[in-house]
Amino acid sequence: MPDQDHTSSKSDEDRKAEAEAFKTQANERFTAECYEEAIDLYTKAIELCPNSHVYHANRSAAHLRLENFGYALTDASRAIELDKTYVKGYYRRAASYMGMGKWKQAERDFESVVKARPRDKDAREKYNKCRTIVNRLRFERAIAVDDEPQKTVAELINIESMTIEDDYAGPSLQDGKVTPEFMVELMAWFKDQKLLHTKYAFKILLDMKEYLVKQPSLVDVSIPAESKFTVCGDVHGQYYDLLNIFKLNGVPSETNPYLFNGDFVDRGSFSVECILTLFGFKLLYPNHFFMSRGNHESETMNQMYGFVGEVSAKYSSRMAELFTEVYNWLPLCHVLNGRVFVTHGGLFSRDGVTLDELRAVERGRQPPEEGLMCELLWSDPQPQPGRGPSKRGVGCQFGPDVTAEFCGTNGLDYVIRSHEVKAEGYEVSHGGKCITVFSAPNYCDTMNNKGAFITLTGGDMTPKYTTYEAVPHPNVKPMAYANSLMSMFV
């Protein structure tokens, strides 16, 4: 006779008691910011008592902290389904929708909270802010006229009318151009928490846009056999850790080329310094310094996670708008020596995608919610074969068979991607064919992860990993410039 299932043999009271014990442990891990462990424990509680709205809502909160907005949405919706009066469920679902840029849906959930708690000032404030965003987006769509193209921000900037004050003592472009000397001065100037002059910042952005609009969506990079090449992942506005990369691995040059694989900004509060430094090196060494677009090089992410607020505080909202225009033209992926595919997020919801298809992807726009461009920026690997729904609610999750098929179809050795925090700064998965690299150590001053970068040589293209700890930075906390609605995630 087969063994009786242990769970089914328990009484309802025993299951509830055991589930509550798991929930208590999960809450402790949540408080300790060990969100993956908390999710595992909440899951055990849910397996014992699947109809507890509280367990689903709590797991939703843990997923929100990890930006698993798709999973958070599913749990919050389930909590509401189980108890339509449970206000925290609506809060969590609204936060999930916001993380996915679905403002109208978030507004509806905030409205439900306000109706249930008319005296809740925090709920009213969040509802009003969300409604303001929805109304602004509606207004922008209304004034957009297809047959009357609007001037771009770049076309409205008049560099010549900007003057350099006599007391400005910072780095200066030489005849309007970036030089090695300028970059050395710029990095030291930024390290001292000083701002580059507005005129020079605008000039760098305008030159970057002019350069990027001529580039393909997929950039082929040739690396000589004996030459070293470095790939870095997310830096997320952690400028002092970016400087540490250059200290450990050398400053970018024609003999020390780099590829930075997206998410240069947001969260960290020195995003302006990061992006202007990276853009400066791109202009100085256009054929030896490369940048892929990340999911945080987008308007919605920048409005939520701090970059727009930071640029507006340090410069102006007009400059923030110009950054958005420039980001729209960043390449989406790179192929190194025809053998290694590099993109920020990952692979695709269908087989048979070719490099030529990726070369043909239309840029110059905000990322759509589906399709190749979306998946390049948002997808994540999963350990099991096949494909699954995205934990983020955007893109997809892809297994080792998907990676093998893509590499086989396109004659590639392996894929490098970023987009996810890893404890050691990198992770090798899918039988060595999918490598994640993340270069922001102690992410948001809370994750205690190492950062990493990958070096390889053109001859054998074998990845080598360098890991490092976070370095001290001035006392400006991450998310200092983020939208106040972000308090729902933290």
XYZ file of C-alpha atoms in Angstrom:
490
model
C 0.000 0.000 0.000
C 1.501 3.420 -0.964
C 2.358 5.901 1.753
C -0.449 8.281 2.617
C 0.243 11.908 1.695
C 1.517 13.550 4.875
C -0.145 16.926 4.203
C -3.595 15.477 3.548
C -3.428 13.445 6.769
C -3.120 16.546 8.915
C -6.122 18.144 10.553
C -7.195 21.635 9.512
C -5.969 22.993 12.823
C -2.564 21.354 12.407
C -2.213 22.771 8.900
C -3.178 26.246 10.058
C -0.717 26.103 12.957
C 2.110 24.945 10.696
C 1.221 27.588 8.082
C 1.253 30.301 10.742
C 4.691 29.138 11.859
C 5.947 29.446 8.279
C 4.366 32.892 7.997
C 6.076 34.031 11.210
C 9.447 32.824 9.906
C 8.746 34.485 6.549
C 7.924 37.792 8.220
C 11.240 37.621 10.079
C 13.156 36.982 6.849
C 11.236 39.832 5.190
C 12.226 42.207 7.995
C 15.833 41.056 7.561
C 15.525 41.937 3.828
C 16.043 38.292 2.835
C 13.189 38.395 0.373
C 13.911 35.191 -1.558
C 13.864 33.227 1.685
C 10.671 34.992 2.741
C 9.009 34.030 -0.544
C 9.949 30.379 -0.057
C 8.457 30.389 3.433
C 5.264 32.195 2.386
C 4.936 29.604 -0.390
C 5.070 26.797 2.167
C 2.353 28.525 4.159
C 0.215 28.899 1.023
C 0.660 25.212 0.160
C -0.802 24.346 3.559
C -3.557 26.993 3.494
C -4.088 28.070 -0.128
C -7.139 30.198 0.675
C -5.421 32.634 3.036
C -5.573 36.121 1.526
C -2.937 37.312 4.026
C -0.318 34.797 2.883
C -0.786 35.762 -0.759
C -0.626 39.477 0.068
C 2.524 38.996 2.134
C 4.221 37.049 -0.660
C 3.164 39.818 -3.044
C 4.986 42.343 -0.835
C 8.170 40.250 -0.947
C 7.960 39.976 -4.728
C 7.548 43.762 -4.926
C 10.846 44.229 -3.090
C 12.553 42.071 -5.728
C 10.727 43.904 -8.544
C 9.000 40.668 -9.546
C 5.974 42.716 -10.517
C 4.308 39.946 -12.500
C 4.387 37.528 -9.579
C 3.408 40.314 -7.155
C 0.396 41.131 -9.325
C -0.758 37.509 -9.386
C -0.527 37.192 -5.612
C -2.233 40.516 -4.936
C -5.055 39.645 -7.330
C -5.486 36.290 -5.605
C -5.633 38.016 -2.198
C -8.392 40.322 -3.487
C -10.239 37.376 -4.985
C -10.187 35.654 -1.607
C -11.244 38.772 0.309
C -12.591 41.703 -1.705
C -12.506 43.929 1.391
C -8.772 43.386 2.066
C -7.290 46.848 1.503
C -3.657 45.733 1.533
C -4.408 43.553 -1.483
C -5.442 46.616 -3.483
C -2.346 48.502 -2.312
C -0.070 45.665 -3.414
C -1.817 45.279 -6.756
C -1.600 49.025 -7.394
C 2.138 48.896 -6.659
C 2.525 45.954 -9.047
C 0.721 47.819 -11.805
C 2.885 50.900 -11.214
C 6.047 48.842 -11.469
C 4.833 47.632 -14.850
C 3.904 51.162 -15.967
C 0.166 50.361 -16.008
C -1.019 53.605 -14.465
C -4.738 53.386 -15.257
C -5.050 50.007 -13.552
C -3.086 51.327 -10.568
C -5.381 54.349 -10.374
C -8.450 52.080 -10.189
C -6.980 50.129 -7.271
C -6.020 53.302 -5.404
C -9.578 54.500 -5.914
C -10.815 51.293 -4.270
C -8.534 51.938 -1.285
C -9.741 55.543 -0.958
C -13.371 54.457 -1.058
C -12.710 51.866 1.642
C -10.637 54.265 3.753
C -11.802 57.817 2.981
C -9.781 59.248 5.885
C -6.515 57.564 4.907
C -4.314 60.535 3.899
C -1.551 58.324 2.511
C -3.974 56.463 0.259
C -5.536 59.741 -0.913
C -2.106 61.189 -1.702
C -1.071 58.146 -3.738
C -4.383 58.119 -5.578
C -4.026 61.803 -6.502
C -0.448 61.371 -7.688
C -1.354 58.362 -9.778
C -4.366 60.188 -11.239
C -2.111 63.130 -12.130
C 0.167 60.813 -14.106
C -2.803 59.226 -15.905
C -4.185 62.661 -16.816
C -0.794 63.830 -18.068
C -0.408 60.774 -20.277
C -3.946 61.244 -21.575
C -3.191 64.899 -22.367
C 0.042 64.015 -24.165
C -1.797 61.523 -26.357
C -4.502 64.071 -27.088
C -2.105 66.746 -28.326
C -0.052 64.350 -30.435
C -0.968 65.036 -34.083
C 0.346 62.483 -36.552
C 0.444 64.832 -39.542
C 2.184 67.599 -37.602
C 5.442 66.161 -36.217
C 6.576 67.900 -33.057
C 10.075 69.278 -32.788
C 12.403 67.112 -30.738
C 14.020 68.452 -27.602
C 17.379 68.216 -29.376
C 16.085 70.608 -32.049
C 14.978 73.110 -29.415
C 18.330 73.298 -27.589
C 20.434 76.349 -28.502
C 23.961 75.582 -27.333
C 25.380 78.810 -28.727
C 23.188 80.910 -26.459
C 24.624 79.272 -23.349
C 27.501 81.085 -21.686
C 30.282 79.769 -19.470
C 30.544 81.858 -16.317
C 33.935 83.294 -15.406
C 33.945 81.507 -12.063
C 33.421 78.027 -13.566
C 36.595 76.063 -12.812
C 35.530 72.603 -13.959
C 36.423 70.458 -16.981
C 35.913 72.032 -20.397
C 35.439 70.526 -23.829
C 38.204 71.375 -26.267
C 36.752 72.916 -29.427
C 33.496 71.240 -28.420
C 35.096 67.787 -28.276
C 35.755 65.245 -25.539
C 39.482 64.610 -24.960
C 41.362 62.175 -22.694
C 42.324 65.108 -20.493
C 38.683 66.158 -20.216
C 37.682 62.676 -19.077
C 40.364 62.570 -16.379
C 39.237 65.973 -15.080
C 35.563 65.018 -15.348
C 35.915 61.881 -13.231
C 37.814 63.773 -10.528
C 35.310 66.657 -10.659
C 32.363 64.302 -10.257
C 34.147 62.425 -7.476
C 34.221 65.723 -5.563
C 30.436 66.025 -6.074
C 30.671 68.931 -8.469
C 28.572 69.382 -11.597
C 29.737 69.652 -15.166
C 28.636 72.938 -16.706
C 25.165 72.800 -18.259
C 26.467 73.791 -21.697
C 28.961 70.931 -21.785
C 26.409 68.434 -20.479
C 23.960 69.434 -23.221
C 26.724 69.235 -25.837
C 27.611 65.680 -24.808
C 23.957 64.652 -25.050
C 23.435 66.270 -28.449
C 26.607 64.661 -29.821
C 25.538 61.297 -28.427
C 22.157 61.481 -30.111
C 23.718 62.490 -33.423
C 26.054 59.503 -33.199
C 23.524 56.932 -31.988
C 20.828 57.577 -34.606
C 23.302 56.296 -37.221
C 24.030 53.068 -35.364
C 22.286 49.709 -35.918
C 20.115 48.007 -33.311
C 22.630 45.138 -33.195
C 26.282 46.188 -33.175
C 28.965 43.765 -34.335
C 32.197 44.149 -32.364
C 35.544 42.852 -33.608
C 38.139 41.969 -30.949
C 41.713 41.187 -32.098
C 43.039 37.786 -31.013
C 45.433 39.059 -28.333
C 43.265 41.934 -27.113
C 41.343 42.027 -23.828
C 37.709 43.079 -23.828
C 35.585 43.846 -20.730
C 31.826 43.459 -20.275
C 30.120 45.177 -17.341
C 26.532 44.802 -16.161
C 24.198 47.187 -14.347
C 25.835 50.091 -12.510
C 22.571 51.835 -11.523
C 23.921 55.235 -10.581
C 26.610 53.884 -8.238
C 29.306 56.253 -9.475
C 31.945 55.467 -6.874
C 31.687 51.765 -7.688
C 32.026 52.663 -11.381
C 35.275 54.469 -10.586
C 36.389 51.372 -8.705
C 35.881 49.259 -11.837
C 38.225 51.579 -13.697
C 40.702 51.409 -10.812
C 40.666 47.598 -10.850
C 40.559 47.087 -14.603
C 42.008 50.262 -16.103
C 40.407 53.358 -17.581
C 38.733 52.818 -20.984
C 40.993 53.418 -23.977
C 41.598 52.107 -27.476
C 43.704 49.344 -25.936
C 41.276 48.708 -23.040
C 37.803 48.474 -24.608
C 34.564 48.075 -22.649
C 30.915 47.196 -23.155
C 28.453 48.425 -20.519
C 25.315 46.332 -20.750
C 22.478 48.662 -19.742
C 20.874 50.087 -16.591
C 23.407 52.857 -16.166
C 20.981 54.973 -14.132
C 18.151 54.904 -11.551
C 18.164 53.873 -7.896
C 21.707 55.038 -7.172
C 21.780 58.797 -6.562
C 24.831 59.526 -8.724
C 23.204 58.532 -11.993
C 24.005 61.838 -13.708
C 27.690 61.315 -12.963
C 27.566 57.718 -14.245
C 25.818 58.430 -17.513
C 27.816 61.541 -18.447
C 31.058 59.665 -17.738
C 29.971 56.713 -19.882
C 28.719 58.966 -22.682
C 32.007 60.874 -22.537
C 33.997 57.680 -23.083
C 31.655 56.641 -25.878
C 32.286 59.914 -27.711
C 36.036 59.685 -27.070
C 36.418 56.050 -28.168
C 33.381 55.267 -30.358
C 34.926 52.079 -31.769
C 36.298 50.805 -28.456
C 33.572 51.683 -25.956
C 30.066 50.251 -26.295
C 26.738 50.680 -24.520
C 23.564 48.556 -24.684
C 20.183 49.906 -23.682
C 18.697 48.509 -20.480
C 15.106 48.451 -19.290
C 15.934 51.434 -17.060
C 16.878 53.560 -20.031
C 13.199 54.361 -20.473
C 10.884 57.193 -19.523
C 8.596 55.247 -17.193
C 11.455 53.690 -15.213
C 13.293 57.012 -14.986
C 10.223 58.800 -13.658
C 9.740 56.179 -10.961
C 13.237 55.204 -9.871
C 14.938 58.571 -9.572
C 16.763 59.551 -12.747
C 14.271 62.211 -13.880
C 14.200 63.635 -10.359
C 17.983 63.675 -10.163
C 18.505 65.350 -13.545
C 15.791 67.911 -12.762
C 17.408 68.688 -9.404
C 20.960 68.922 -10.736
C 20.155 70.492 -14.110
C 16.613 70.851 -15.516
C 13.527 68.957 -16.646
C 14.430 69.906 -20.228
C 17.685 67.990 -19.902
C 15.793 64.995 -18.506
C 13.630 65.041 -21.646
C 16.738 65.108 -23.826
C 18.173 62.101 -21.991
C 14.966 60.230 -22.883
C 15.487 61.060 -26.556
C 19.093 59.869 -26.445
C 18.210 56.611 -24.685
C 15.703 55.829 -27.437
C 18.611 55.405 -29.867
C 20.928 53.220 -27.781
C 21.735 49.868 -29.462
C 19.793 46.903 -28.103
C 22.453 44.194 -28.351
C 25.988 43.367 -29.464
C 27.742 40.360 -30.977
C 31.414 39.918 -30.084
C 33.560 38.313 -32.798
C 30.467 36.622 -34.185
C 30.491 34.265 -31.192
C 29.049 35.927 -28.093
C 25.649 37.616 -27.916
C 25.291 40.413 -25.344
C 22.029 42.082 -24.372
C 20.609 43.509 -21.180
C 17.628 41.250 -20.515
C 17.499 38.058 -22.489
C 15.924 35.896 -25.144
C 12.585 35.448 -26.781
C 9.081 34.024 -26.558
C 9.524 32.100 -29.824
C 12.194 29.978 -31.486
C 13.952 30.871 -34.687
C 14.907 34.472 -33.917
C 17.893 35.444 -36.074
C 20.523 38.122 -35.689
C 19.269 39.710 -38.906
C 15.837 40.116 -37.299
C 17.462 41.873 -34.374
C 19.410 44.157 -36.701
C 16.072 45.204 -38.198
C 14.363 46.070 -34.877
C 13.064 49.632 -34.964
C 14.536 51.958 -32.334
C 13.962 55.656 -31.670
C 11.041 54.947 -29.340
C 10.017 53.864 -25.888
C 10.115 50.099 -25.348
C 6.830 48.391 -26.273
C 5.094 45.908 -23.950
C 5.785 42.922 -26.203
C 7.961 41.837 -29.104
C 11.688 41.486 -29.701
C 12.723 44.873 -28.319
C 10.743 44.332 -25.120
C 12.197 40.857 -24.598
C 15.779 41.992 -25.218
C 15.366 44.507 -22.382
C 13.197 42.562 -19.913
C 13.496 38.754 -20.195
C 15.175 36.498 -17.613
C 16.547 32.929 -17.680
C 14.916 30.097 -15.759
C 16.517 26.771 -14.775
C 13.795 24.497 -16.185
C 13.352 23.883 -19.943
C 10.836 25.792 -22.000
C 9.378 29.210 -21.384
C 7.358 30.695 -18.564
C 5.520 33.917 -17.749
C 7.799 36.713 -16.648
C 8.196 37.232 -12.923
C 8.382 40.931 -13.829
C 5.164 40.962 -15.830
C 7.079 42.052 -18.943
C 9.107 39.906 -21.351
C 9.386 36.175 -20.704
C 11.438 33.580 -18.865
C 13.500 31.213 -20.999
C 15.078 27.855 -20.238
C 18.355 26.184 -21.250
C 16.775 24.649 -24.353
C 15.752 28.128 -25.547
C 19.284 29.431 -25.075
C 20.749 26.391 -26.884
C 18.333 26.844 -29.801
C 19.138 30.552 -30.163
C 22.896 29.922 -30.044
C 22.596 27.045 -32.513
C 20.457 29.016 -34.947
C 22.935 31.893 -34.979
C 26.280 30.096 -34.612
C 26.955 31.560 -31.166
C 28.993 30.127 -28.276
C 27.065 31.716 -25.406
C 24.959 34.665 -24.227
C 25.917 37.398 -21.729
C 23.106 39.324 -20.079
C 22.626 41.446 -16.947
C 19.361 42.713 -15.407
C 19.456 40.669 -12.150
C 21.308 41.041 -8.854
C 23.587 38.075 -8.148
C 25.252 37.389 -4.812
C 28.690 36.934 -6.404
C 28.116 39.582 -9.078
C 27.704 36.950 -11.779
C 26.070 33.592 -12.415
C 26.708 30.928 -15.045
C 23.621 28.937 -16.059
C 22.159 26.882 -18.918
C 25.205 24.655 -19.134
C 27.557 27.620 -19.499
C 25.609 29.153 -22.373
C 23.905 31.912 -20.340
C 25.968 34.233 -18.148
C 24.523 36.997 -15.966
C 26.828 39.849 -14.929
C 25.804 42.573 -12.463
C 28.282 45.347 -11.647
C 26.593 47.295 -8.826
C 27.897 45.862 -5.506
C 25.772 46.174 -2.356
C 22.934 47.224 -4.638
C 20.911 50.078 -3.140
C 23.157 49.881 -0.039
C 21.090 46.904 1.155
C 21.685 43.742 -0.910
C 25.238 42.888 0.277
C 26.025 41.404 -3.138
C 29.386 41.598 -4.837
C 29.811 43.325 -8.180
C 31.535 41.680 -11.128
C 32.802 42.251 -14.627
C 33.817 39.805 -17.360
C 37.046 39.907 -19.314
C 37.833 37.853 -22.397
C 40.356 37.892 -25.220
C 39.544 37.908 -28.908
C 41.320 34.626 -29.523
C 39.459 32.128 -27.362
C 36.555 34.289 -26.021
C 36.627 32.381 -22.709
C 34.979 34.480 -19.979
C 36.962 35.315 -16.850
C 35.310 36.885 -13.811
C 36.523 39.618 -11.471
C 34.449 40.279 -8.352
C 34.683 43.156 -5.921
C 33.001 44.694 -2.899
C 31.296 48.079 -2.696
C 33.393 51.137 -1.905
C 32.311 54.062 0.296
C 30.277 56.859 -1.243
C 29.111 60.280 0.003
C 26.170 60.263 2.370
C 23.439 60.458 -0.241
C 21.112 57.487 0.001
C 19.939 55.481 -2.994
C 16.504 56.471 -4.314
C 16.995 59.996 -2.949
C 15.375 61.426 -6.091
C 12.768 58.697 -6.682
C 9.048 59.355 -7.109
C 7.401 59.336 -3.694
C 5.078 56.575 -4.925
C 8.134 54.332 -4.683
C 7.644 54.240 -0.930
C 5.178 51.447 -1.683
C 8.043 49.187 -2.713
C 10.347 49.844 0.235
